[in-house]
Short mmCIF file of C-alpha atoms in Angstrom, two decimals:
data_model
loop_
_atom_site.label_atom_id
_atom_site.label_comp_id
_atom_site.label_asym_id
_atom_site.label_seq_id
_atom_site.Cartn_x
_atom_site.Cartn_y
_atom_site.Cartn_z
CA MET A 195 -18.58 14.36 -21.93
CA GLU A 196 -18.17 10.61 -22.04
CA LEU A 197 -19.42 8.92 -18.89
CA HIS A 198 -17.25 6.61 -16.85
CA SER A 199 -18.45 3.08 -16.28
CA VAL A 200 -19.58 1.30 -13.13
CA LYS A 201 -19.45 -2.49 -12.91
CA VAL A 202 -20.30 -4.98 -10.17
CA CYS A 203 -18.52 -8.19 -9.17
CA PHE A 204 -20.78 -10.36 -6.95
CA THR A 205 -18.20 -12.53 -5.17
CA PRO A 206 -14.46 -13.21 -4.96
CA ALA A 207 -15.04 -16.38 -7.04
CA LEU A 208 -16.07 -14.19 -9.99
CA TYR A 209 -13.29 -11.63 -9.57
CA PRO A 210 -10.77 -13.50 -11.79
CA TYR A 211 -13.24 -13.22 -14.70
CA GLU A 212 -13.57 -9.42 -14.49
CA ASP A 213 -11.83 -7.29 -17.10
CA LYS A 214 -9.95 -4.94 -14.77
CA HIS A 215 -7.58 -3.19 -17.15
CA ASP A 216 -9.47 0.12 -17.27
CA ILE A 217 -10.72 0.25 -13.66
CA HIS A 218 -9.69 3.35 -11.73
CA SER A 219 -11.39 2.74 -8.38
CA THR A 220 -12.21 -0.61 -6.80
CA VAL A 221 -14.66 -0.49 -3.90
CA VAL A 222 -14.89 -3.49 -1.58
CA ILE A 223 -18.26 -3.94 0.14
CA ASP A 224 -18.84 -6.27 3.10
CA VAL A 225 -21.91 -4.84 4.83
CA PHE A 226 -22.21 -7.68 7.41
CA ARG A 227 -19.76 -6.66 8.86
CA ALA A 228 -16.13 -6.09 7.88
CA THR A 229 -16.34 -2.85 5.92
CA THR A 230 -19.02 -1.42 8.23
CA SER A 231 -16.70 -2.17 11.17
CA MET A 232 -13.63 -0.68 9.49
CA ILE A 233 -15.56 2.51 8.71
CA ALA A 234 -16.76 2.64 12.34
CA ALA A 235 -13.23 2.14 13.67
CA ILE A 236 -11.78 4.95 11.55
CA GLU A 237 -14.78 7.17 12.35
CA ASN A 238 -13.95 6.66 16.03
CA GLY A 239 -10.32 7.61 15.66
CA ALA A 240 -8.40 4.50 14.56
CA GLU A 241 -5.34 5.64 12.64
CA LYS A 242 -4.94 2.68 10.36
CA ILE A 243 -6.61 -0.65 9.53
CA ILE A 244 -4.29 -3.42 8.37
CA PRO A 245 -6.25 -6.23 6.67
CA THR A 246 -4.82 -9.73 6.53
CA ILE A 247 -5.95 -13.13 5.27
CA SER A 248 -3.31 -14.96 7.30
CA LEU A 249 -4.07 -16.15 10.83
CA GLN A 250 -0.33 -16.35 11.45
CA ASP A 251 0.15 -12.72 10.38
CA ALA A 252 -2.79 -11.73 12.58
CA ARG A 253 -1.11 -13.33 15.60
CA SER A 254 2.33 -11.87 14.95
CA LEU A 255 1.04 -8.36 14.18
CA LYS A 256 -0.92 -8.42 17.44
CA ASN A 257 2.34 -9.15 19.22
CA ARG A 258 3.74 -5.94 17.68
CA ASP A 259 1.39 -3.88 19.84
CA TYR A 260 -1.36 -3.54 17.31
CA LEU A 261 -4.94 -4.29 18.28
CA LEU A 262 -6.49 -7.28 16.55
CA ALA A 263 -10.03 -7.63 15.21
CA GLY A 264 -10.45 -11.30 14.36
CA GLU A 265 -13.57 -13.12 13.20
CA GLN A 266 -14.14 -16.53 11.67
CA ASP A 267 -17.60 -17.72 10.58
CA GLY A 268 -19.15 -14.82 12.49
CA GLN A 269 -17.43 -15.58 15.83
CA LYS A 270 -14.61 -13.65 17.57
CA LEU A 271 -11.21 -15.38 17.56
CA ASP A 272 -10.20 -16.21 21.13
CA PHE A 273 -6.88 -14.34 20.96
CA ALA A 274 -8.37 -11.20 19.36
CA ASP A 275 -9.19 -7.86 21.05
CA PHE A 276 -12.34 -7.43 18.97
CA GLY A 277 -14.61 -9.65 16.90
CA ASN A 278 -16.22 -8.09 13.86
CA SER A 279 -18.93 -6.09 15.60
CA PRO A 280 -19.00 -2.41 14.52
CA LEU A 281 -20.39 -1.49 17.95
CA ASP A 282 -17.18 -2.60 19.69
CA PHE A 283 -14.90 -0.05 18.03
CA SER A 284 -15.65 2.76 20.48
CA PRO A 285 -13.49 5.94 20.60
CA GLY A 286 -12.13 4.91 23.99
CA ARG A 287 -10.81 1.64 22.62
CA VAL A 288 -9.60 2.63 19.15
CA ASN A 289 -8.62 6.30 19.13
CA GLY A 290 -5.10 6.70 17.77
CA LYS A 291 -4.64 2.93 17.36
CA THR A 292 -3.68 0.70 14.46
CA ILE A 293 -6.00 -2.30 14.14
CA VAL A 294 -5.26 -5.53 12.30
CA PHE A 295 -8.36 -7.11 10.73
CA PHE A 296 -8.83 -10.78 9.93
CA THR A 297 -12.37 -11.71 8.73
CA THR A 298 -14.11 -14.50 6.82
CA ASN A 299 -14.95 -12.61 3.62
CA GLY A 300 -14.07 -8.92 3.59
CA THR A 301 -10.31 -9.29 4.00
CA LYS A 302 -10.24 -11.93 1.25
CA ALA A 303 -11.77 -9.53 -1.27
CA ILE A 304 -9.40 -6.78 -0.11
CA GLU A 305 -6.41 -9.07 -0.58
CA MET A 306 -7.46 -9.83 -4.18
CA ALA A 307 -7.83 -6.14 -5.05
CA LYS A 308 -5.05 -4.53 -3.02
CA HIS A 309 -2.76 -3.95 -6.00
CA ASN A 310 -5.45 -2.06 -7.93
CA LYS A 311 -4.98 1.63 -8.59
CA THR A 312 -7.33 2.96 -5.92
CA LEU A 313 -8.93 0.69 -3.34
CA LEU A 314 -11.75 2.02 -1.17
CA LEU A 315 -14.24 0.56 1.29
CA ALA A 316 -18.00 1.02 1.33
CA ALA A 317 -20.99 -0.03 3.40
CA PHE A 318 -24.51 1.34 3.84
CA THR A 319 -23.09 3.70 6.47
CA ASN A 320 -21.01 5.71 3.97
CA ILE A 321 -22.96 5.49 0.70
CA GLU A 322 -23.31 9.24 0.12
CA ALA A 323 -19.71 9.95 1.05
CA ILE A 324 -18.24 7.26 -1.19
CA SER A 325 -20.61 8.00 -4.09
CA GLY A 326 -19.79 11.69 -3.96
CA TYR A 327 -16.08 10.92 -3.94
CA LEU A 328 -16.30 8.46 -6.86
CA SER A 329 -18.36 10.92 -8.84
CA THR A 330 -15.95 13.81 -8.24
CA GLN A 331 -12.82 11.75 -8.91
CA GLY A 332 -14.19 10.22 -12.11
CA GLY A 333 -12.67 7.09 -13.64
CA ASN A 334 -14.23 3.67 -14.08
CA VAL A 335 -15.49 1.98 -10.94
CA LEU A 336 -15.69 -1.68 -9.93
CA LEU A 337 -17.95 -2.43 -6.97
CA PHE A 338 -16.57 -5.65 -5.49
CA CYS A 339 -18.97 -7.48 -3.16
CA ALA A 340 -17.25 -9.67 -0.58
CA GLY A 341 -20.10 -12.20 -0.43
CA TRP A 342 -20.09 -15.19 1.93
CA LYS A 343 -17.47 -17.88 1.26
CA ASN A 344 -17.53 -17.12 -2.46
CA ASN A 345 -21.32 -17.13 -2.58
CA PHE A 346 -23.54 -14.21 -3.53
CA SER A 347 -24.67 -11.95 -0.64
CA LEU A 348 -27.85 -9.92 -0.85
CA GLU A 349 -26.71 -7.14 1.51
CA ASP A 350 -23.46 -6.39 -0.32
CA THR A 351 -25.24 -6.33 -3.67
CA LEU A 352 -27.97 -3.98 -2.43
CA CYS A 353 -25.30 -1.63 -1.07
CA ALA A 354 -23.66 -1.68 -4.52
CA GLY A 355 -27.07 -0.84 -6.00
CA ALA A 356 -27.43 2.17 -3.70
CA ILE A 357 -24.03 3.47 -4.86
CA ILE A 358 -24.95 2.93 -8.52
CA GLU A 359 -28.17 4.89 -8.00
CA LYS A 360 -26.15 7.86 -6.76
CA LEU A 361 -23.61 7.67 -9.61
CA VAL A 362 -26.45 7.58 -12.15
CA GLU A 363 -28.12 10.55 -10.42
CA TYR A 364 -24.86 12.52 -10.51
CA GLU A 365 -24.62 11.76 -14.26
CA THR A 366 -20.93 10.90 -14.07
CA HIS A 367 -21.15 7.13 -14.59
CA ARG A 368 -23.06 4.71 -16.78
CA ILE A 369 -23.89 1.09 -16.04
CA ASN A 370 -22.01 -1.26 -18.30
CA ASN A 371 -22.26 -4.85 -17.30
CA ASP A 372 -25.12 -7.26 -16.71
CA ALA A 373 -24.33 -7.57 -13.03
CA ALA A 374 -24.60 -3.78 -12.65
CA ILE A 375 -27.92 -3.66 -14.56
CA ALA A 376 -29.28 -6.37 -12.25
CA THR A 377 -27.88 -4.72 -9.11
CA TYR A 378 -29.32 -1.30 -9.96
CA ASN A 379 -32.77 -2.64 -10.82
CA LEU A 380 -32.83 -4.89 -7.76
CA TRP A 381 -32.01 -1.91 -5.54
CA LEU A 382 -34.71 0.26 -7.13
CA GLY A 383 -37.23 -2.53 -6.57
CA VAL A 384 -36.55 -3.22 -2.89
CA LYS A 385 -35.08 -0.03 -1.42
CA SER A 386 -38.40 1.05 0.08
CA SER A 387 -38.54 -2.23 2.03
CA LEU A 388 -34.80 -2.62 2.61
CA LYS A 389 -34.88 -3.78 6.21
CA SER A 390 -37.59 -6.38 5.80
CA VAL A 391 -35.90 -7.81 2.69
CA LEU A 392 -32.48 -7.90 4.35
CA PHE A 393 -33.76 -9.54 7.51
CA GLU A 394 -34.61 -12.49 5.22
CA SER A 395 -31.01 -12.71 3.95
CA GLU A 396 -28.84 -15.68 4.85
CA HIS A 397 -26.23 -13.62 6.68
CA ALA A 398 -28.74 -11.61 8.72
CA LYS A 399 -30.31 -14.86 9.90
CA ARG A 400 -26.84 -16.19 10.76
CA LEU A 401 -26.00 -13.04 12.77
CA MET A 402 -29.33 -13.07 14.59
CA LYS A 403 -28.74 -16.69 15.58
CA LEU A 404 -25.32 -15.66 16.97
CA GLY A 405 -26.95 -12.82 18.96
CA PHE A 406 -25.78 -9.91 16.78
CA SER A 407 -29.14 -8.25 15.99
CA ASN A 408 -27.85 -4.87 17.19
CA ASP A 409 -25.01 -5.13 14.68
CA ILE A 410 -27.53 -5.52 11.86
CA ASP A 411 -29.31 -2.33 12.95
CA HIS A 412 -26.00 -0.46 12.92
CA CYS A 413 -25.02 -1.87 9.52
CA LEU A 414 -28.31 -0.64 8.03
CA GLN A 415 -27.99 2.98 9.24
CA LEU A 416 -27.64 4.64 5.86
CA ASN A 417 -25.20 7.54 5.64
CA SER A 418 -24.35 7.67 9.31
CA SER A 419 -20.67 8.23 8.47
CA GLY A 420 -18.68 10.53 6.21
CA ILE A 421 -15.58 8.30 6.35
CA ILE A 422 -14.03 6.89 3.17
CA PRO A 423 -11.28 4.38 3.96
CA ALA A 424 -8.57 4.27 1.26
CA TYR A 425 -5.75 1.74 0.93
CA ASN A 426 -2.26 3.14 1.17
CA ASP A 427 1.00 1.51 2.23
CA GLY A 428 -0.46 -1.74 3.55
CA GLY A 429 -3.53 -0.39 5.28
CA PHE A 430 -6.66 1.75 5.17
CA ILE A 431 -6.66 5.33 6.39
CA LYS A 432 -9.05 8.28 6.00
CA ILE A 433 -9.11 9.42 2.40
CA ASN A 434 -8.36 13.06 3.25
CA ASN A 435 -5.02 11.85 4.59
CA VAL A 436 -4.04 10.15 1.34
CA ASP A 437 -5.40 12.49 -1.33
CA SER A 438 -1.88 13.23 -2.47
CA VAL A 439 -1.15 9.63 -3.41
CA LEU A 440 -4.39 8.69 -5.15
CA MET B 134 -47.08 -29.31 4.30
CA GLU B 135 -43.45 -28.27 4.28
CA LEU B 136 -42.52 -26.38 1.14
CA HIS B 137 -39.63 -27.45 -1.06
CA SER B 138 -36.84 -24.97 -1.67
CA VAL B 139 -35.75 -23.16 -4.81
CA LYS B 140 -32.20 -21.84 -5.14
CA VAL B 141 -30.34 -20.03 -7.91
CA CYS B 142 -26.73 -20.43 -9.07
CA PHE B 143 -25.69 -17.46 -11.26
CA THR B 144 -22.77 -18.95 -13.20
CA PRO B 145 -20.75 -22.16 -13.59
CA ALA B 146 -17.95 -20.48 -11.57
CA LEU B 147 -20.23 -20.44 -8.52
CA TYR B 148 -21.57 -23.98 -8.99
CA PRO B 149 -18.80 -25.66 -6.92
CA TYR B 150 -19.87 -23.55 -3.90
CA GLU B 151 -23.51 -24.70 -4.00
CA ASP B 152 -24.71 -27.19 -1.43
CA LYS B 153 -26.28 -29.75 -3.75
CA HIS B 154 -26.90 -32.68 -1.43
CA ASP B 155 -30.67 -32.17 -1.14
CA ILE B 156 -31.41 -30.97 -4.67
CA HIS B 157 -33.95 -33.05 -6.56
CA SER B 158 -34.18 -31.16 -9.86
CA THR B 159 -31.46 -29.07 -11.49
CA VAL B 160 -32.61 -26.77 -14.29
CA VAL B 161 -30.02 -25.35 -16.68
CA ILE B 162 -30.95 -22.02 -18.27
CA ASP B 163 -29.14 -20.51 -21.26
CA VAL B 164 -31.70 -18.17 -22.80
CA PHE B 165 -29.31 -16.75 -25.46
CA ARG B 166 -29.38 -19.35 -26.99
CA ALA B 167 -28.48 -22.94 -26.13
CA THR B 168 -31.48 -24.04 -24.08
CA THR B 169 -33.91 -22.04 -26.25
CA SER B 170 -32.46 -23.81 -29.30
CA MET B 171 -32.61 -27.27 -27.70
CA ILE B 172 -36.26 -26.71 -26.76
CA ALA B 173 -36.99 -25.55 -30.34
CA ALA B 174 -35.24 -28.57 -31.83
CA ILE B 175 -37.21 -31.05 -29.69
CA GLU B 176 -40.43 -29.09 -30.31
CA ASN B 177 -39.80 -29.57 -34.03
CA GLY B 178 -39.28 -33.29 -33.78
CA ALA B 179 -35.64 -33.92 -32.86
CA GLU B 180 -35.46 -37.25 -31.03
CA LYS B 181 -32.48 -36.55 -28.87
CA ILE B 182 -30.00 -33.78 -28.05
CA ILE B 183 -26.51 -34.91 -27.06
CA PRO B 184 -24.58 -32.07 -25.36
CA THR B 185 -20.79 -32.07 -25.38
CA ILE B 186 -18.02 -29.76 -24.17
CA SER B 187 -15.40 -31.45 -26.35
CA LEU B 188 -14.75 -30.21 -29.89
CA GLN B 189 -13.18 -33.55 -30.65
CA ASP B 190 -16.30 -35.43 -29.53
CA ALA B 191 -18.42 -33.00 -31.57
CA ARG B 192 -16.45 -33.88 -34.70
CA SER B 193 -16.45 -37.61 -34.15
CA LEU B 194 -20.15 -37.77 -33.24
CA LYS B 195 -20.99 -35.86 -36.41
CA ASN B 196 -19.16 -38.54 -38.35
CA ARG B 197 -21.53 -41.10 -36.78
CA ASP B 198 -24.43 -39.64 -38.79
CA TYR B 199 -25.67 -37.28 -36.10
CA LEU B 200 -26.37 -33.68 -36.96
CA LEU B 201 -24.11 -31.16 -35.25
CA ALA B 202 -25.07 -27.79 -33.76
CA GLY B 203 -21.80 -26.04 -33.00
CA GLU B 204 -21.23 -22.51 -31.76
CA GLN B 205 -18.23 -20.73 -30.30
CA ASP B 206 -18.40 -17.10 -29.11
CA GLY B 207 -21.76 -16.71 -30.87
CA GLN B 208 -20.54 -17.94 -34.29
CA LYS B 209 -21.33 -21.21 -36.09
CA LEU B 210 -18.45 -23.70 -36.28
CA ASP B 211 -17.45 -24.22 -39.92
CA PHE B 212 -17.91 -27.99 -39.83
CA ALA B 213 -21.32 -27.86 -38.08
CA ASP B 214 -24.78 -28.32 -39.64
CA PHE B 215 -26.29 -25.62 -37.42
CA GLY B 216 -25.00 -22.75 -35.32
CA ASN B 217 -26.91 -21.94 -32.15
CA SER B 218 -29.87 -20.14 -33.73
CA PRO B 219 -33.25 -21.51 -32.56
CA LEU B 220 -34.78 -20.48 -35.90
CA ASP B 221 -32.62 -22.97 -37.81
CA PHE B 222 -34.03 -26.08 -36.16
CA SER B 223 -37.02 -26.40 -38.50
CA PRO B 224 -39.15 -29.57 -38.64
CA GLY B 225 -37.83 -30.37 -42.09
CA ARG B 226 -34.25 -30.40 -40.87
CA VAL B 227 -34.56 -31.97 -37.42
CA ASN B 228 -37.59 -34.26 -37.35
CA GLY B 229 -36.56 -37.72 -36.13
CA LYS B 230 -32.88 -36.74 -35.86
CA THR B 231 -30.35 -36.84 -33.05
CA ILE B 232 -28.43 -33.56 -32.72
CA VAL B 233 -25.10 -33.08 -31.01
CA PHE B 234 -24.74 -29.66 -29.34
CA PHE B 235 -21.48 -27.85 -28.62
CA THR B 236 -21.91 -24.27 -27.31
CA THR B 237 -19.90 -21.65 -25.39
CA ASN B 238 -21.84 -21.70 -22.13
CA GLY B 239 -24.91 -23.91 -22.02
CA THR B 240 -23.16 -27.22 -22.61
CA LYS B 241 -20.58 -26.37 -19.93
CA ALA B 242 -23.27 -25.93 -17.28
CA ILE B 243 -24.97 -29.14 -18.47
CA GLU B 244 -21.70 -31.05 -18.18
CA MET B 245 -21.25 -29.89 -14.58
CA ALA B 246 -24.76 -30.97 -13.58
CA LYS B 247 -25.29 -34.10 -15.67
CA HIS B 248 -24.83 -36.52 -12.79
CA ASN B 249 -27.51 -34.81 -10.69
CA LYS B 250 -30.71 -36.67 -9.95
CA THR B 251 -32.95 -34.92 -12.48
CA LEU B 252 -31.57 -32.50 -15.06
CA LEU B 253 -33.96 -30.34 -17.06
CA LEU B 254 -33.65 -27.41 -19.46
CA ALA B 255 -35.49 -24.10 -19.31
CA ALA B 256 -35.74 -20.88 -21.29
CA PHE B 257 -38.36 -18.13 -21.54
CA THR B 258 -40.11 -20.26 -24.17
CA ASN B 259 -41.08 -23.04 -21.72
CA ILE B 260 -41.49 -21.24 -18.37
CA GLU B 261 -45.04 -22.36 -17.68
CA ALA B 262 -44.39 -25.92 -18.74
CA ILE B 263 -41.26 -26.32 -16.63
CA SER B 264 -42.71 -24.50 -13.61
CA GLY B 265 -45.82 -26.65 -13.68
CA TYR B 266 -43.71 -29.79 -13.87
CA LEU B 267 -41.39 -28.74 -11.01
CA SER B 268 -44.36 -27.83 -8.89
CA THR B 269 -46.14 -31.12 -9.51
CA GLN B 270 -43.02 -33.24 -9.03
CA GLY B 271 -42.01 -31.50 -5.81
CA GLY B 272 -38.48 -31.76 -4.43
CA ASN B 273 -35.88 -29.04 -4.02
CA VAL B 274 -34.92 -27.15 -7.16
CA LEU B 275 -31.65 -25.55 -8.25
CA LEU B 276 -31.94 -23.09 -11.14
CA PHE B 277 -28.50 -23.09 -12.76
CA CYS B 278 -27.82 -20.11 -15.03
CA ALA B 279 -25.25 -20.80 -17.74
CA GLY B 280 -23.98 -17.20 -17.84
CA TRP B 281 -21.32 -16.02 -20.28
CA LYS B 282 -17.84 -17.45 -19.80
CA ASN B 283 -18.38 -17.77 -16.06
CA ASN B 284 -19.79 -14.26 -15.78
CA PHE B 285 -23.31 -13.35 -14.67
CA SER B 286 -25.94 -13.07 -17.44
CA LEU B 287 -29.01 -10.92 -17.04
CA GLU B 288 -31.25 -12.95 -19.36
CA ASP B 289 -30.64 -16.30 -17.65
CA THR B 290 -31.23 -14.77 -14.23
CA LEU B 291 -34.48 -13.11 -15.30
CA CYS B 292 -35.70 -16.42 -16.69
CA ALA B 293 -34.90 -18.02 -13.32
CA GLY B 294 -36.89 -15.21 -11.69
CA ALA B 295 -39.90 -15.96 -13.88
CA ILE B 296 -39.78 -19.63 -12.83
CA ILE B 297 -39.49 -18.69 -9.14
CA GLU B 298 -42.53 -16.44 -9.48
CA LYS B 299 -44.58 -19.40 -10.72
CA LEU B 300 -43.31 -21.75 -7.98
CA VAL B 301 -44.20 -19.17 -5.34
CA GLU B 302 -47.65 -18.71 -6.91
CA TYR B 303 -48.23 -22.46 -6.90
CA GLU B 304 -47.28 -22.50 -3.20
CA THR B 305 -45.10 -25.59 -3.56
CA HIS B 306 -41.68 -23.97 -3.12
CA ARG B 307 -40.07 -21.36 -0.92
CA ILE B 308 -37.07 -19.18 -1.74
CA ASN B 309 -34.11 -20.10 0.39
CA ASN B 310 -30.90 -18.48 -0.69
CA ASP B 311 -29.77 -14.90 -1.22
CA ALA B 312 -29.35 -15.41 -4.96
CA ALA B 313 -32.97 -16.59 -5.21
CA ILE B 314 -34.25 -13.62 -3.17
CA ALA B 315 -32.36 -11.27 -5.50
CA THR B 316 -33.49 -13.09 -8.63
CA TYR B 317 -37.16 -13.09 -7.64
CA ASN B 318 -37.18 -9.40 -6.66
CA LEU B 319 -35.25 -8.42 -9.78
CA TRP B 320 -37.79 -10.25 -11.95
CA LEU B 321 -40.76 -8.61 -10.18
CA GLY B 322 -39.16 -5.19 -10.73
CA VAL B 323 -38.41 -5.48 -14.44
CA LYS B 324 -40.87 -8.00 -15.90
CA SER B 325 -43.18 -5.28 -17.21
CA SER B 326 -40.30 -3.86 -19.27
CA LEU B 327 -38.53 -7.14 -19.99
CA LYS B 328 -37.64 -6.55 -23.63
CA SER B 329 -36.24 -3.06 -23.17
CA VAL B 330 -34.15 -4.17 -20.18
CA LEU B 331 -32.83 -7.25 -21.97
CA PHE B 332 -31.94 -5.35 -25.13
CA GLU B 333 -29.43 -3.51 -22.90
CA SER B 334 -27.82 -6.79 -21.78
CA GLU B 335 -24.30 -7.65 -22.85
CA HIS B 336 -25.29 -10.78 -24.73
CA ALA B 337 -28.20 -9.18 -26.60
CA LYS B 338 -25.82 -6.46 -27.81
CA ARG B 339 -23.31 -9.13 -28.83
CA LEU B 340 -25.99 -11.05 -30.78
CA MET B 341 -27.29 -7.90 -32.49
CA LYS B 342 -23.76 -7.04 -33.61
CA LEU B 343 -23.48 -10.55 -35.10
CA GLY B 344 -26.82 -10.08 -36.95
CA PHE B 345 -28.96 -12.32 -34.73
CA SER B 346 -31.74 -9.86 -33.76
CA ASN B 347 -34.43 -12.31 -34.91
CA ASP B 348 -33.02 -14.89 -32.53
CA ILE B 349 -33.49 -12.51 -29.62
CA ASP B 350 -37.15 -12.04 -30.53
CA HIS B 351 -37.63 -15.81 -30.60
CA CYS B 352 -35.83 -16.29 -27.28
CA LEU B 353 -38.14 -13.75 -25.62
CA GLN B 354 -41.43 -15.37 -26.75
CA LEU B 355 -42.67 -16.43 -23.34
CA ASN B 356 -44.41 -19.81 -23.14
CA SER B 357 -44.38 -20.52 -26.84
CA SER B 358 -43.45 -24.16 -26.15
CA GLY B 359 -44.73 -26.94 -23.90
CA ILE B 360 -41.53 -28.96 -24.24
CA ILE B 361 -39.48 -29.95 -21.17
CA PRO B 362 -36.16 -31.53 -22.14
CA ALA B 363 -34.92 -34.06 -19.56
CA TYR B 364 -31.51 -35.72 -19.43
CA ASN B 365 -31.51 -39.48 -19.77
CA ASP B 366 -28.80 -41.84 -21.01
CA GLY B 367 -26.40 -39.21 -22.35
CA GLY B 368 -28.86 -36.82 -23.91
CA PHE B 369 -32.04 -34.76 -23.63
CA ILE B 370 -35.40 -36.08 -24.73
CA LYS B 371 -39.02 -35.01 -24.17
CA ILE B 372 -39.95 -35.49 -20.53
CA ASN B 373 -43.06 -37.54 -21.33
CA ASN B 374 -40.74 -40.14 -22.84
CA VAL B 375 -38.67 -40.48 -19.67
CA ASP B 376 -41.24 -40.22 -16.90
CA SER B 377 -40.56 -43.78 -15.90
CA VAL B 378 -36.91 -43.11 -15.08
CA LEU B 379 -37.19 -39.79 -13.23
#
């Protein structure tokens, strides 16, 4: 059986240079904190997550009785219901709700990839779930790291490496670009000291300075969720609710 | 003593997002094959290397009695004296000459960085020489990988990792961006199996298909040269000839 391929794109600035014609599933990763927060919100009962890159859309959607999660440069927008902290999306606040998300990096990557065939979200919290799904579904995979303002982010890349490790273990996918070779080998080299390496990352330092150390701990809880958010009709919902359309 | 910083930029597409205001030395790396070839040419007696990103300039400079090294997508340009093979720049052909270089990736990165304070070239062949120089000179360092058509290249990044390892050993520089953390850890993880990992890289496969396997062997001869090319007055010359201006 021929193996499917898995590739990695490090930042939105590199996305235009990717050959996307044979990609089946695109997986956006923004560990600190957009995709971790979206997974947490759906885990806790949110019905749908509507991502937007427009502040104006964020305002007007909020006025349509949606909740708004809004973050810019790590800080909560003053008119938003939530910032971008995964700990804030508690069942009591999000169960049954639709939440609009506006963030610095994650929603930008989502916007670029939203017309792709299948668009999913990953973070350290759902690695096993997403890897199992990708392996079972088959098809070529692009792991799209959200980065920080078009720059490379260590945490997103290491999360991509953890997914690649699983896909290689499952023997359904092979690594086929330089970025994926680097990502996989980097992950193998540092996974045993993941927390100490990631606490040295630029974004972790930024979050600690802003007082979000607890968020980092949550973001690094591997496999704490079985949720796989999938894009369908303008927003992300639980994958078992959209199997028919993927 | 406060340590200087070392950062990594993975491709020309990410260069505009780098904060360059406090960079003292920029080091362009294009292992396969531009910077390896330029180092070989100067090692074998070439007086000056003039990089260009303009085919028209390449033609007109050749008509001014310079030799021309011209490569596009791995292949020699038909009107050039050399392609981009480091093995072609023998003493008999290059001693005392000025050589114009036009290549797919390396000259593009050079063009972007040529107005920086100090611009140097590195490859696996001069790692110890360049690292020793950077360490002695001090100042913040940006390792600028040429990549492949704006995409990430494994070989350039691993070469950057080898330089970082030396700078950390010398205790003159500290790693201070996510790309540098990743590059350093990737290098530590794969350096003992460098050749086998790099033979899986996209560019090595491309070169092997074009019949350039011997070039790859040359490019991976660590520390075979003591040459450090430095940019001065429109071209690269041996650093000991330009010490006064740097």
